[in-house]
Amino acid sequence: MGVKERKERDRQEMRDQILKSAHQLFLEKGFDQISIRNIAEAIEYSPATIYLYFKDKNEIVHALHQDGFKLLNQHFQPLAKFEQPFERLKEMGKAYIKFATENPGVYELMFMRSEPMEHVSDCLDEEWREGDRAFEFLVETVAQCQSQGYFKGLHPHSFSMMIWSFIHGLCSLRISQHLGHVKGARESKISLDDIMTTTYATFSQALEKLKG
Amino acid sequence: MGVKERKERDRQEMRDQILKSAHQLFLEKGFDQISIRNIAEAIEYSPATIYLYFKDKNEIVHALHQDGFKLLNQHFQPLAKFEQPFERLKEMGKAYIKFATENPGVYELMFMRSEPMEHVSDCLDEEWREGDRAFEFLVETVAQCQSQGYFKGLHPHSFSMMIWSFIHGLCSLRISQHLGHVKGARESKISLDDIMTTTYATFSQALEKLKG
Amino acid sequence: MGVKERKERDRQEMRDQILKSAHQLFLEKGFDQISIRNIAEAIEYSPATIYLYFKDKNEIVHALHQDGFKLLNQHFQPLAKFEQPFERLKEMGKAYIKFATENPGVYELMFMRSEPMEHVSDCLDEEWREGDRAFEFLVETVAQCQSQGYFKGLHPHSFSMMIWSFIHGLCSLRISQHLGHVKGARESKISLDDIMTTTYATFSQALEKLKG
Amino acid sequence: MGVKERKERDRQEMRDQILKSAHQLFLEKGFDQISIRNIAEAIEYSPATIYLYFKDKNEIVHALHQDGFKLLNQHFQPLAKFEQPFERLKEMGKAYIKFATENPGVYELMFMRSEPMEHVSDCLDEEWREGDRAFEFLVETVAQCQSQGYFKGLHPHSFSMMIWSFIHGLCSLRISQHLGHVKGARESKISLDDIMTTTYATFSQALEKLKG
DNA sequence: AATGAATGAGCTTTCATTCAT
DNA sequence: GATGAATGAAAGCTCATTCAT
């Protein structure tokens, strides 16, 4: 009995290792520098081996895509403990930034490229469950904020879109290396993290002012 | 003397023609679909000819990058006529969206990819002049808004960063095809343009509320 | 003792099952579409298992080759009942056509490819017994026809070769899909079976005229 | 002026060289052992170079296919001088055999494989002109034989099909190496050429007897 | 006896780039 | 000034085969 289970576990471990390597390569080399051969080299296996665990390159990308959303939701999980919705909202932003900053390659894959979307768009809605969950969490939190007097008169869905746009913009500018090239940031030696923190703080202040 | 100058002029014309074609291709195909052969075919010259005018593919990308910023500034030019800074600010957003929507390939190249940045970062600050101009225009406008009572107590540079993050986030989500996949948008048949308009309107409303 | 024999029997059964699946695959897919994996999948065993029963792919092909000849002879078996040799000869042709048409993949393997031959040529004459039987049956029938006044003055072995060439030509043209591409057949919508029947009938008529 | 022409000639020579090598490889290795890499190696160029002269592998196969038919017709050309149709018919057979024997690889490609057919079948009828010409030449010759009293009462098209089947059968058995394995031929040390000659002679005799 | 895991060698194809002409 | 010709390097992928378990 144990044998079968161990095999299954080994198999899963190998899949994970492959995905982890791909993940790592995204980080180092960027989305289109990734190749089956690259991954194979990284895990020190032959390219053919990859195909024992994934049907094709697409399936790898797909898996990373889904794993990415799961991971994002994991970053959101601890936020439930914040009872004040506005507090929670602000923490969500921080968690999102943390996720993007720590997993730039996967973030790129999830939100900054159109290629994966073309494949994924054929999929069942089911595939989007994790992605939906994340967004719904945001919408709910916004709605709760409104019931406490924030963002009065604004549509919660649209306002959530706005928030997401901002935070995605900030994260993606960082990942695409544009953050450090803005006039002002370029000259002074401010760290990228500081820029993000400052910008996010500004956004938070603005949100705060939208109360009442 | 005249000969030398004419030659130089011819050379510049050829460079422009190549860039124009590349720009056009970006419009149709997107960043990774572009190739030297593609461009050569479009201008009806041989691939080898391109190398007479550009050292390598990077140099083309680089040039497009710079031209892109010029083009963006051209979109901003007519905004000078808006005397009310807040009006001007809102129009800037629209102009930015227009630029991004009409030149998705170039936008992708300018703001959504890290590869070009890596090459550009070695360059002189001089290279960034056009980019800086665009951002400074935003900062100035924000500052003028503040002198009229908007965004009180917020740092103009940071607030500009926030605005840019938002608008870039919105545009890049559209270009990367993610806009249509958000829960809600996916089911209803809202057009992407409508989503952008709505989200931007929400943002404008929010900004408006930050007066006083 | 019994154990050893049972094992041997089991082994033989497995070999047969593998061959049967391969045969089936040939029927559906044709010579080059076949792979060890294909066969393994069909018998629901792992590819590695196949190597327990056959040294390599060649050995499988070889075995199919031999089985093919057995099957061909089985098609000939019922012909013994035709007492008139010329009738029997004509029925042999029909039986051959039936065999080829119903087992195109195996026919291809047996008669249309050189690869298998290269391996087989090292083999003992013994290996050819079944093949020889089939041809000898033809030669005998021809000889009997001659004793009834047909094909006078023609060498039976050569005449048999001639007959085989014709019938093989007809069958192989069909299997290689050339039959439908001849001028005339291509335009009209005659079925391949009709072309074969007609051509064979013409041949029969010609043979008939060679009497006396 | 001469430059352009020379270039064109060089280009044609290269194409020919590639085709010749492919032709040669067919001969040595058989149809499916052929690969772009193989050909490239044979002509001592890089694989990529092949793609400068042919769009893809298919185009090479296609070209060989067409060239083959042209070559076959060239073998038929000198036969016009035979005024007696029956003589011409017999010479046609010999010419066909000569063509097949000297170009086994191409013959295999032209008549013994189904893969090329699948691609070619989509083509215009125009593509088949050369093939049609060859077959029509046969039908005409048969018809002329009939006007001289041969093959009375037989349909010329069907009878031509019969002749082609025979001669193709004979040639293809030789090419697929089956000719030497027939009982009788195997034991005695008769050369393959002798077998072919003898079998063809027997066929000729039979045809002769179909007069009157 | 059976197999999961692994791989080397092979495939077709594309592309940025160089260089002799 | 322009290019046809050539290529090295890389891509995704498949398959027959081996071997430890």
mmCIF file of N, CA and C in Angstrom, chain B residues 3 5 18 25 30 41 45 55 63 73 77 88 108 120 132 147 150 159 169-170 175 185 195:
data_model
loop_
_atom_site.group_PDB
_atom_site.id
_atom_site.type_symbol
_atom_site.label_atom_id
_atom_site.label_comp_id
_atom_site.label_asym_id
_atom_site.label_seq_id
_atom_site.Cartn_x
_atom_site.Cartn_y
_atom_site.Cartn_z
ATOM 1 N N VAL B 3 26.904 66.995 -50.276
ATOM 2 C CA VAL B 3 26.797 65.546 -50.485
ATOM 3 C C VAL B 3 26.708 64.811 -49.157
ATOM 4 N N GLU B 5 25.882 65.918 -46.344
ATOM 5 C CA GLU B 5 24.617 66.168 -45.637
ATOM 6 C C GLU B 5 23.457 65.378 -46.240
ATOM 7 N N ILE B 18 12.346 52.324 -41.503
ATOM 8 C CA ILE B 18 12.434 51.047 -40.791
ATOM 9 C C ILE B 18 11.642 51.119 -39.497
ATOM 10 N N LEU B 25 4.222 47.128 -37.301
ATOM 11 C CA LEU B 25 4.167 45.706 -36.979
ATOM 12 C C LEU B 25 3.784 45.493 -35.527
ATOM 13 N N GLY B 30 2.305 42.643 -31.734
ATOM 14 C CA GLY B 30 2.762 42.455 -30.364
ATOM 15 C C GLY B 30 4.231 42.133 -30.293
ATOM 16 N N GLU B 41 10.699 42.438 -44.474
ATOM 17 C CA GLU B 41 9.649 42.139 -45.435
ATOM 18 C C GLU B 41 8.723 43.337 -45.605
ATOM 19 N N TYR B 45 12.898 45.415 -48.023
ATOM 20 C CA TYR B 45 14.346 45.329 -48.163
ATOM 21 C C TYR B 45 14.790 43.995 -47.590
ATOM 22 N N LYS B 55 22.659 48.576 -35.414
ATOM 23 C CA LYS B 55 23.667 47.595 -35.019
ATOM 24 C C LYS B 55 23.044 46.212 -34.832
ATOM 25 N N ALA B 63 15.335 52.465 -30.238
ATOM 26 C CA ALA B 63 14.855 53.627 -30.985
ATOM 27 C C ALA B 63 13.335 53.739 -30.889
ATOM 28 N N ASN B 73 4.246 62.248 -25.829
ATOM 29 C CA ASN B 73 4.232 63.697 -25.576
ATOM 30 C C ASN B 73 3.389 64.438 -26.595
ATOM 31 N N GLN B 77 0.497 67.232 -25.942
ATOM 32 C CA GLN B 77 0.643 68.599 -26.428
ATOM 33 C C GLN B 77 -0.671 69.402 -26.406
ATOM 34 N N ARG B 88 -7.368 69.539 -17.024
ATOM 35 C CA ARG B 88 -6.222 69.082 -17.793
ATOM 36 C C ARG B 88 -5.778 67.708 -17.314
ATOM 37 N N GLU B 108 3.424 48.272 -24.956
ATOM 38 C CA GLU B 108 3.987 47.070 -24.338
ATOM 39 C C GLU B 108 5.506 47.202 -24.249
ATOM 40 N N VAL B 120 18.547 49.938 -21.741
ATOM 41 C CA VAL B 120 18.425 51.383 -21.627
ATOM 42 C C VAL B 120 19.108 51.909 -20.366
ATOM 43 N N ASP B 132 11.042 61.855 -19.174
ATOM 44 C CA ASP B 132 10.963 62.784 -18.048
ATOM 45 C C ASP B 132 9.940 63.883 -18.319
ATOM 46 N N SER B 147 -2.695 73.739 -5.910
ATOM 47 C CA SER B 147 -2.814 75.180 -5.631
ATOM 48 C C SER B 147 -4.257 75.635 -5.786
ATOM 49 N N TYR B 150 -7.061 70.951 -4.545
ATOM 50 C CA TYR B 150 -7.166 69.491 -4.667
ATOM 51 C C TYR B 150 -6.022 68.803 -3.934
ATOM 52 N N PHE B 159 1.985 61.559 -5.413
ATOM 53 C CA PHE B 159 0.621 61.487 -5.914
ATOM 54 C C PHE B 159 0.628 61.256 -7.423
ATOM 55 N N GLY B 169 -1.759 50.685 -14.851
ATOM 56 C CA GLY B 169 -2.370 49.402 -14.503
ATOM 57 C C GLY B 169 -3.569 49.121 -15.383
ATOM 58 N N LEU B 170 -4.410 50.123 -15.527
ATOM 59 C CA LEU B 170 -5.611 49.944 -16.332
ATOM 60 C C LEU B 170 -5.243 49.620 -17.788
ATOM 61 N N ILE B 175 -4.183 45.662 -22.391
ATOM 62 C CA ILE B 175 -3.298 45.167 -23.444
ATOM 63 C C ILE B 175 -2.939 43.702 -23.227
ATOM 64 N N ALA B 185 -17.070 40.876 -15.559
ATOM 65 C CA ALA B 185 -16.873 41.281 -16.951
ATOM 66 C C ALA B 185 -16.938 40.058 -17.849
ATOM 67 N N ILE B 195 -15.394 48.967 -20.003
ATOM 68 C CA ILE B 195 -14.779 48.729 -18.695
ATOM 69 C C ILE B 195 -13.757 49.822 -18.400
#
